[in-house]
XYZ file of C-alpha atoms in Angstrom:
52
model
C 9.085 3.243 50.118
C 9.715 -0.377 51.034
C 8.652 -2.712 47.721
C 5.896 -5.034 48.410
C 6.472 -7.670 50.495
C 9.983 -6.568 51.572
C 9.281 -6.882 54.932
C 7.532 -10.185 56.097
C 6.373 -10.635 59.597
C 6.251 -14.201 60.588
C 6.296 -16.622 63.651
C 9.729 -16.479 64.303
C 9.722 -13.391 67.150
C 12.183 -14.684 69.506
C 15.867 -14.586 68.673
C 18.629 -15.460 71.433
C 22.312 -14.283 71.147
C 25.538 -14.635 73.414
C 26.961 -11.049 72.709
C 25.955 -7.874 71.869
C 26.764 -8.097 68.030
C 24.746 -10.978 67.868
C 21.404 -9.233 67.824
C 22.707 -6.822 65.292
C 20.606 -7.875 61.911
C 22.281 -7.004 58.160
C 20.404 -7.478 55.577
C 22.644 -10.582 54.587
C 21.434 -12.687 58.135
C 17.570 -11.569 57.695
C 17.537 -13.107 54.468
C 19.970 -15.925 55.644
C 16.822 -16.692 57.890
C 14.009 -16.682 54.961
C 16.324 -19.181 53.169
C 16.329 -21.373 56.675
C 12.706 -20.862 57.141
C 10.843 -20.132 53.551
C 8.823 -23.308 53.592
C 7.706 -22.036 56.240
C 6.538 -18.432 55.834
C 5.361 -19.608 53.043
C 2.838 -22.334 54.231
C 1.443 -19.594 56.838
C 1.685 -16.931 54.073
C -1.137 -19.255 52.223
C -3.053 -19.943 55.088
C -3.069 -16.037 56.025
C -3.758 -15.158 52.335
C -7.462 -14.919 52.175
C -7.359 -12.473 55.014
C -5.517 -10.364 52.658
């Protein structure tokens, strides 16, 4: 099973890659995306909290 909040849906759903390998997301790549958009993700989760 997955730990609570290990997978978080965001408003980011479009990705672009120049090469096929650019679209393979490793754990490190996904964590980097989370770090980059951490503030926006937190704001979105706070706004959505009343529906959880």
